[in-house]
PDB file of C-alpha atoms in Angstrom:
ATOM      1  CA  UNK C  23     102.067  73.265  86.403  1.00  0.00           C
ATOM      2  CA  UNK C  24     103.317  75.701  84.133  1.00  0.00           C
ATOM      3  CA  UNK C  25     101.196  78.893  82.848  1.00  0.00           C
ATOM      4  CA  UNK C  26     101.437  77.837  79.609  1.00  0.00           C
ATOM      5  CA  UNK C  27      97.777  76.203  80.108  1.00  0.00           C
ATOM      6  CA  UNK C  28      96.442  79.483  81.321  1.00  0.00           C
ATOM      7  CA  UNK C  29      98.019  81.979  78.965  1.00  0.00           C
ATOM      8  CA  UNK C  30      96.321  79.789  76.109  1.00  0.00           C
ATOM      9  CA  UNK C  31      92.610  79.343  77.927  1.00  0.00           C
ATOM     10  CA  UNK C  32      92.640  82.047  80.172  1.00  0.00           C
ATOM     11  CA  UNK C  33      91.444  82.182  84.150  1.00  0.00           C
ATOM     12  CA  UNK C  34      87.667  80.810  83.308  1.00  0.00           C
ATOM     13  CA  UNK C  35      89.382  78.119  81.400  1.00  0.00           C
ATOM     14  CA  UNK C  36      91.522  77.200  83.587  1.00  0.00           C
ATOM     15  CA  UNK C  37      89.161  76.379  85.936  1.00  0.00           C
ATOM     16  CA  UNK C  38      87.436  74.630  83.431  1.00  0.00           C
ATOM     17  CA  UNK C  39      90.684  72.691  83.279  1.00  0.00           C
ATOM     18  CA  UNK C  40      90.764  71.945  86.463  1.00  0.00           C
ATOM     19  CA  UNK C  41      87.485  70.680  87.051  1.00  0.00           C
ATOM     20  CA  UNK C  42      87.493  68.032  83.857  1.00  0.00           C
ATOM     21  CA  UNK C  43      90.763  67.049  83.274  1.00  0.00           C
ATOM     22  CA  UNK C  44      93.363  65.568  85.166  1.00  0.00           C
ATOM     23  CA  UNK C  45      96.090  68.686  85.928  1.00  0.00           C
ATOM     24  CA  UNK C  46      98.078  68.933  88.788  1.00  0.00           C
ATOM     25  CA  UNK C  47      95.934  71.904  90.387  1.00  0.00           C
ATOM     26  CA  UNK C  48      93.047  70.812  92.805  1.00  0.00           C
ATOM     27  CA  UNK C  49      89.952  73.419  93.616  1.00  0.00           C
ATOM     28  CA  UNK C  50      92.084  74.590  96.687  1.00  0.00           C
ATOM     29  CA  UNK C  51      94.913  75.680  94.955  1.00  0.00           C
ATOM     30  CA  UNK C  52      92.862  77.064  92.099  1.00  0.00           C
ATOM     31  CA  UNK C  53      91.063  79.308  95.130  1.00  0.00           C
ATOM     32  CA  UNK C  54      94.227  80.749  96.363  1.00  0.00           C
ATOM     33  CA  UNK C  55      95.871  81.599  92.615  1.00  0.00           C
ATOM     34  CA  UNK C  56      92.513  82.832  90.806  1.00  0.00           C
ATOM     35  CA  UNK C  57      92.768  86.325  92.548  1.00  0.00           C
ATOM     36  CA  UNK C  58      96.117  87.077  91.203  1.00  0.00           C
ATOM     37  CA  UNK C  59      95.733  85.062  87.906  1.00  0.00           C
ATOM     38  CA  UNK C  60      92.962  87.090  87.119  1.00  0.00           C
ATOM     39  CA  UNK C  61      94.396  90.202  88.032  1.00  0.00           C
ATOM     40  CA  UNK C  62      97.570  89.414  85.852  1.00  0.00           C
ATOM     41  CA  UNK C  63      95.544  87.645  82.812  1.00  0.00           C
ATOM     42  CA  UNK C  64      92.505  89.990  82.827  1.00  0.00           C
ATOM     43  CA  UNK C  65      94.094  92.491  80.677  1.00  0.00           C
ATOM     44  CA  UNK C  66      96.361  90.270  78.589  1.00  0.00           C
ATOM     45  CA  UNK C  67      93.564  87.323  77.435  1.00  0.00           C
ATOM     46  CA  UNK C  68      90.972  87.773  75.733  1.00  0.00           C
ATOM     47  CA  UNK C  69      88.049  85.685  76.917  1.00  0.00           C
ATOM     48  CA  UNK C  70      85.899  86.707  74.283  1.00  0.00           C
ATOM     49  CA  UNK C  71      87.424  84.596  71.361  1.00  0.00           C
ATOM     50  CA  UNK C  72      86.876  80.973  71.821  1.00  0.00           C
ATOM     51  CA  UNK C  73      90.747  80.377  71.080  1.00  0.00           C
ATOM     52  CA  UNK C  74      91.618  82.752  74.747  1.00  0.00           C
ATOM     53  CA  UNK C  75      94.236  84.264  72.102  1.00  0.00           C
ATOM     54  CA  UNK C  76      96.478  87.000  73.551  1.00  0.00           C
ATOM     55  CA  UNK C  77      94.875  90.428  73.090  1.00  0.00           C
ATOM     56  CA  UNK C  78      98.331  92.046  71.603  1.00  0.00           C
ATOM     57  CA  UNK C  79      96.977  95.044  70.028  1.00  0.00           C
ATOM     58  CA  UNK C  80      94.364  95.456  72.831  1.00  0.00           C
ATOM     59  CA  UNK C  81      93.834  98.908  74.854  1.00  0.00           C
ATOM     60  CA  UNK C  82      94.273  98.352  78.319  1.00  0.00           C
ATOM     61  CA  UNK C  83      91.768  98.584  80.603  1.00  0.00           C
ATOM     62  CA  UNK C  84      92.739 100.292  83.921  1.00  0.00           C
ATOM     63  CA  UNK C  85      91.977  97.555  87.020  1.00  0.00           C
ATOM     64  CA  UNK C  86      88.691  98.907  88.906  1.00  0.00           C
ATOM     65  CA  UNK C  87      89.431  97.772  92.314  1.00  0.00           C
ATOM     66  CA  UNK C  88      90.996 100.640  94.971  1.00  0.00           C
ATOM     67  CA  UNK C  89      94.364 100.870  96.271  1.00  0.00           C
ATOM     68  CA  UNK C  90      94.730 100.083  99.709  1.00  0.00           C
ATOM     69  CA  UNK C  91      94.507 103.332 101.809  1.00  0.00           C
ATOM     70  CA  UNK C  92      98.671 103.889 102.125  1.00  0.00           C
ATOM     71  CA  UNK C  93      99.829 105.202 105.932  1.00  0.00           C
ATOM     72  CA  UNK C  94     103.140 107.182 105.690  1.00  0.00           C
ATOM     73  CA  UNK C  95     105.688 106.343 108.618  1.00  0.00           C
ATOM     74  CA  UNK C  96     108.462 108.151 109.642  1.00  0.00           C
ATOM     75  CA  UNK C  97     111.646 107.405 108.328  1.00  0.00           C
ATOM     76  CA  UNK C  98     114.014 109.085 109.867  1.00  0.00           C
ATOM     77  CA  UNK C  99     116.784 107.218 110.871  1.00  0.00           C
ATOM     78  CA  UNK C 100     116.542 106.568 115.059  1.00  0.00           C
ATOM     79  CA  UNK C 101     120.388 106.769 115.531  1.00  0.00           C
ATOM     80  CA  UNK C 102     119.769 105.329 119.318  1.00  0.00           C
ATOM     81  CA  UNK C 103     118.771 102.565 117.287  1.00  0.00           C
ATOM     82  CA  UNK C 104     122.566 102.488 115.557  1.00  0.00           C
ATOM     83  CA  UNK C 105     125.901 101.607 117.860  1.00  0.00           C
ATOM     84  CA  UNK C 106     127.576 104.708 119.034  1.00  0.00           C
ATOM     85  CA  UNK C 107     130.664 102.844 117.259  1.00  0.00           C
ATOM     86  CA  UNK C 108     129.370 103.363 114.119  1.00  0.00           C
ATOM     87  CA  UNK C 109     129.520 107.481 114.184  1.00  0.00           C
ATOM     88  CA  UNK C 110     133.730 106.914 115.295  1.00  0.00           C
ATOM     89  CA  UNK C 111     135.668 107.937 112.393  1.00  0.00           C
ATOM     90  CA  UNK C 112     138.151 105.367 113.030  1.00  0.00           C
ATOM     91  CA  UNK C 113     137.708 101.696 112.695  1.00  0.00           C
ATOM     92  CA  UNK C 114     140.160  99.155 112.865  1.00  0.00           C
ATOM     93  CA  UNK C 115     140.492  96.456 110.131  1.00  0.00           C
ATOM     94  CA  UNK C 116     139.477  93.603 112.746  1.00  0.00           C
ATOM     95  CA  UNK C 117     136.154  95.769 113.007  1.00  0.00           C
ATOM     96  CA  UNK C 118     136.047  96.833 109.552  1.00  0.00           C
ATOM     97  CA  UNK C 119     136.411  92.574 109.085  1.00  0.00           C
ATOM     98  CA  UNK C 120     133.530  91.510 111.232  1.00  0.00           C
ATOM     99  CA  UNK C 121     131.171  94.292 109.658  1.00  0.00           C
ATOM    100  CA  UNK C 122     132.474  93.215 106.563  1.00  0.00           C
ATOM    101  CA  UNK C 123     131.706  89.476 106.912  1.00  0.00           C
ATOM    102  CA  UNK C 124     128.177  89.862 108.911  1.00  0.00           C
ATOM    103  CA  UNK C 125     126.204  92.447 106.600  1.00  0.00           C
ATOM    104  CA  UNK C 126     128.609  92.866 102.802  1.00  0.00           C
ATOM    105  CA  UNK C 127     127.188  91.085  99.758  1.00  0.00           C
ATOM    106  CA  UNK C 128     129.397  90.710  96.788  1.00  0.00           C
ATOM    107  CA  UNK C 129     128.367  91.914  93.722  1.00  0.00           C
ATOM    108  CA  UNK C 130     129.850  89.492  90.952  1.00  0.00           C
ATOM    109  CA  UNK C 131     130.218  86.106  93.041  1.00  0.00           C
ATOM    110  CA  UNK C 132     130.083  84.268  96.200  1.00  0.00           C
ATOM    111  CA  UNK C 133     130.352  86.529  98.990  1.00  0.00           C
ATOM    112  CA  UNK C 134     132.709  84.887 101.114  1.00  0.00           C
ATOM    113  CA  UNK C 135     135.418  85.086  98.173  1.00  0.00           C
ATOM    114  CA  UNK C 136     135.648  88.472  99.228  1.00  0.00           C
ATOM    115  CA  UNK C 137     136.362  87.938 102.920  1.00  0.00           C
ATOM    116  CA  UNK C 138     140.356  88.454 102.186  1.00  0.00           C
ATOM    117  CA  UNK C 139     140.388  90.909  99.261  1.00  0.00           C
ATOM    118  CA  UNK C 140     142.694  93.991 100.169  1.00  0.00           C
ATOM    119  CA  UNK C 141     141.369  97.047 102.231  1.00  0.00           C
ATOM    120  CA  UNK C 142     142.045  99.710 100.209  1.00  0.00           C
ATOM    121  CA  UNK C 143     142.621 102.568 102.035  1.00  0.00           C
ATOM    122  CA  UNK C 144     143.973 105.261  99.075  1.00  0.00           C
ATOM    123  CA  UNK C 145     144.920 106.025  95.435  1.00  0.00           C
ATOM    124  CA  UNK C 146     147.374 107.848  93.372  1.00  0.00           C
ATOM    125  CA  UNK C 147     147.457 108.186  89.557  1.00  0.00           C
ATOM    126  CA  UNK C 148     147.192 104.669  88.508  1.00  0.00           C
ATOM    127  CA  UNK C 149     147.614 102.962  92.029  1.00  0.00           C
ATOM    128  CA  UNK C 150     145.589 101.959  94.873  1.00  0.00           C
ATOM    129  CA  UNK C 151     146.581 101.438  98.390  1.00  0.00           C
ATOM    130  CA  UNK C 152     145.987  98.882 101.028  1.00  0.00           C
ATOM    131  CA  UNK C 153     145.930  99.372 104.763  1.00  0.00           C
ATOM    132  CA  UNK C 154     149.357  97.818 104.689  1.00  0.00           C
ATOM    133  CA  UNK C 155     150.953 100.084 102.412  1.00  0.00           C
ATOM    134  CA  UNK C 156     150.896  97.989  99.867  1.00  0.00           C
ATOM    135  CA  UNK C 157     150.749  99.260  95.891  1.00  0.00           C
ATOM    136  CA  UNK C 158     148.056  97.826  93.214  1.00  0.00           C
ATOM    137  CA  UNK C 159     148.441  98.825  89.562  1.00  0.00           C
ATOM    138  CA  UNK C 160     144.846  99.186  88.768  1.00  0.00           C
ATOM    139  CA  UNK C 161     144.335  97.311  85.222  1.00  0.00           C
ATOM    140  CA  UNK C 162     140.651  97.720  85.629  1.00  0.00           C
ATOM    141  CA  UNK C 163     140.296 101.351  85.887  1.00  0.00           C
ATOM    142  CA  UNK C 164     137.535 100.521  88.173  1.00  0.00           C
ATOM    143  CA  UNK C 165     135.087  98.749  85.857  1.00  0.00           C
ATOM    144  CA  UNK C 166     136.421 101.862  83.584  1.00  0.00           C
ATOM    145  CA  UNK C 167     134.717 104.184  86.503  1.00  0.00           C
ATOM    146  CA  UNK C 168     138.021 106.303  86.614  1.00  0.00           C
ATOM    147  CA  UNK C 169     139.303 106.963  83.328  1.00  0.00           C
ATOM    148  CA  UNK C 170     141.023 110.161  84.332  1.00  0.00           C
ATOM    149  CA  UNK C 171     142.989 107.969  87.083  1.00  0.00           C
ATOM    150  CA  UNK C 172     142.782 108.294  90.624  1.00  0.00           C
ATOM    151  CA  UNK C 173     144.211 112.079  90.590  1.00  0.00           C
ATOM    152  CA  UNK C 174     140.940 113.923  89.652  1.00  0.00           C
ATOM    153  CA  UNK C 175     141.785 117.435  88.045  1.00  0.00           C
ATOM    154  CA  UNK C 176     140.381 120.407  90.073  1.00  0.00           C
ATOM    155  CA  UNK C 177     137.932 121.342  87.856  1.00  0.00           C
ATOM    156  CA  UNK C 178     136.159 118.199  87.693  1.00  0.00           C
ATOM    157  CA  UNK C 179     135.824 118.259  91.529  1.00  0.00           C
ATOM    158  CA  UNK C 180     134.500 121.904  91.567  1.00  0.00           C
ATOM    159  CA  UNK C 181     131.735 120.520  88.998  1.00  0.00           C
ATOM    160  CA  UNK C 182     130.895 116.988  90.433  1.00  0.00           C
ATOM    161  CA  UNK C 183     130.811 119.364  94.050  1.00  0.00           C
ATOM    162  CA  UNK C 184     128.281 121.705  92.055  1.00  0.00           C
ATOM    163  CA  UNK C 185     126.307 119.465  91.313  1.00  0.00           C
ATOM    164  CA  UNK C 186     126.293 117.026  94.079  1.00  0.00           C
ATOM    165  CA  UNK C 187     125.513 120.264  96.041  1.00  0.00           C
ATOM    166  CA  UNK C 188     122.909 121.649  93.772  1.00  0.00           C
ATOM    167  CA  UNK C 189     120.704 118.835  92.227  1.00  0.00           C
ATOM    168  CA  UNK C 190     122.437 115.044  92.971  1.00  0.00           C
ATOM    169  CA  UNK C 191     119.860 112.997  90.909  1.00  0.00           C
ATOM    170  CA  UNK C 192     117.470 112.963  88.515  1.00  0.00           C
ATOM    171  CA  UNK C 193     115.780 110.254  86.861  1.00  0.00           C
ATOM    172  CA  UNK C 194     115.978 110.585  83.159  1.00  0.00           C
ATOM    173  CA  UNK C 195     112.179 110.161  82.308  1.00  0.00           C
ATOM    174  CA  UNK C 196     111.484 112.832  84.738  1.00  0.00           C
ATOM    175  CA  UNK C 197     113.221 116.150  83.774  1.00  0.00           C
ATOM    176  CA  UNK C 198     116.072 117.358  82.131  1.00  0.00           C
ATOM    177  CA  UNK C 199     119.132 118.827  83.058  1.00  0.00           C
ATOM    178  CA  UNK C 200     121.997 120.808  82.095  1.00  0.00           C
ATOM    179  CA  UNK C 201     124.697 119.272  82.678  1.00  0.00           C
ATOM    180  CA  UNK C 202     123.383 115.927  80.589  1.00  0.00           C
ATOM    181  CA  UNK C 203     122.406 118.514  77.720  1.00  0.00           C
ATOM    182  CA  UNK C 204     126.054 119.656  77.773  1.00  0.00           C
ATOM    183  CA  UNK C 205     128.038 116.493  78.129  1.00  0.00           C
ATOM    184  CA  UNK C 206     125.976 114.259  74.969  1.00  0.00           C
ATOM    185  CA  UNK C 207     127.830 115.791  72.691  1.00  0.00           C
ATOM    186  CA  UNK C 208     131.215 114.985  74.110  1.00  0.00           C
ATOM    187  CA  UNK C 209     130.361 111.877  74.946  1.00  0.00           C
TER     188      UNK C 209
END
């Protein structure tokens, strides 16, 4: 059943639905999704007009039931809990394969596609490198990521360093900082 029915008659008509005609929800089900459908519909439908038309323009009304008391946990990463192999700064491809193909999701498609893409190891200006030595022009720039090429002028290093070092991330509906002030202009 779709929500369709609900968004036009609400939760209380619903179950008024339910218990006279002949839908595909039984009492059973209805028990189980009321909680939830009320929760998400009490807000949005207004049960006072005998249409259950949305309430568009309507304040909301904060939900009166308490948050479940939260518990923090640690989460600090148990490295006993991680292979010793993983620390090693040097992997060979084989390993570098099997991690590859037991825990890497592609982004854009099927993940096995990507099982015999090239293992890029370095870049230079306008190339990329595989672990045999073999050259890639890069037409993509990366998804247009490095439009200043692989060979990343000093002083854009020092300032990606700075700021790494001094404040990585902020989210943009939480403060503001400098360095976005400075580069809207330019960009």
């Amino acid at each position: 059943m779709s929500l369709l029915p609900v968004m036009k008659k609400g939760v209380h008509g619903m179950k008024r639905m339910a218990l006279t005609s002949r839908s595909p929800i039984d009492m059973v089900h209805l028990k189980k999704l009321a909680p939830a459908l009320s929760c998400m519909f009490s807000t949005a439908v207004d049960e006072g007009h005998t249409n259950g038309s949305p309430r568009v323009n309507a304040h909301h009304v904060p939900d009166a039931r308490t948050a479940p008391p939260f518990h923090a946990k640690d989460n600090q990463i148990d490295s006993s809990a991680i292979s010793r192999r993983h620390w090693e700064s040097d992997w060979s491809i084989e390993e570098l394969r099997a991690a590859q193909a037991k825990n890497v999701v592609a982004t854009w498609g099927p993940t096995k596609a990507t099982a015999n893409l090239p293992m890029l190891t370095h870049s230079e200006g306008v190339y990329l490198y595989d672990s045999d030595g073999k050259q890639y022009l890069d037409w993509t720039s990366q998804a247009v990521c490095t439009n200043l090429g692989y060979d990343v002028p000093p002083a854009v290093v020092e300032a990606v360093t700075k700021q790494l070092t001094t404040l990585p991330m902020v989210y943009g509906g939480l403060g503001m900082v400098e360095v976005r002030c400075r580069m809207a202009p330019v960009v």
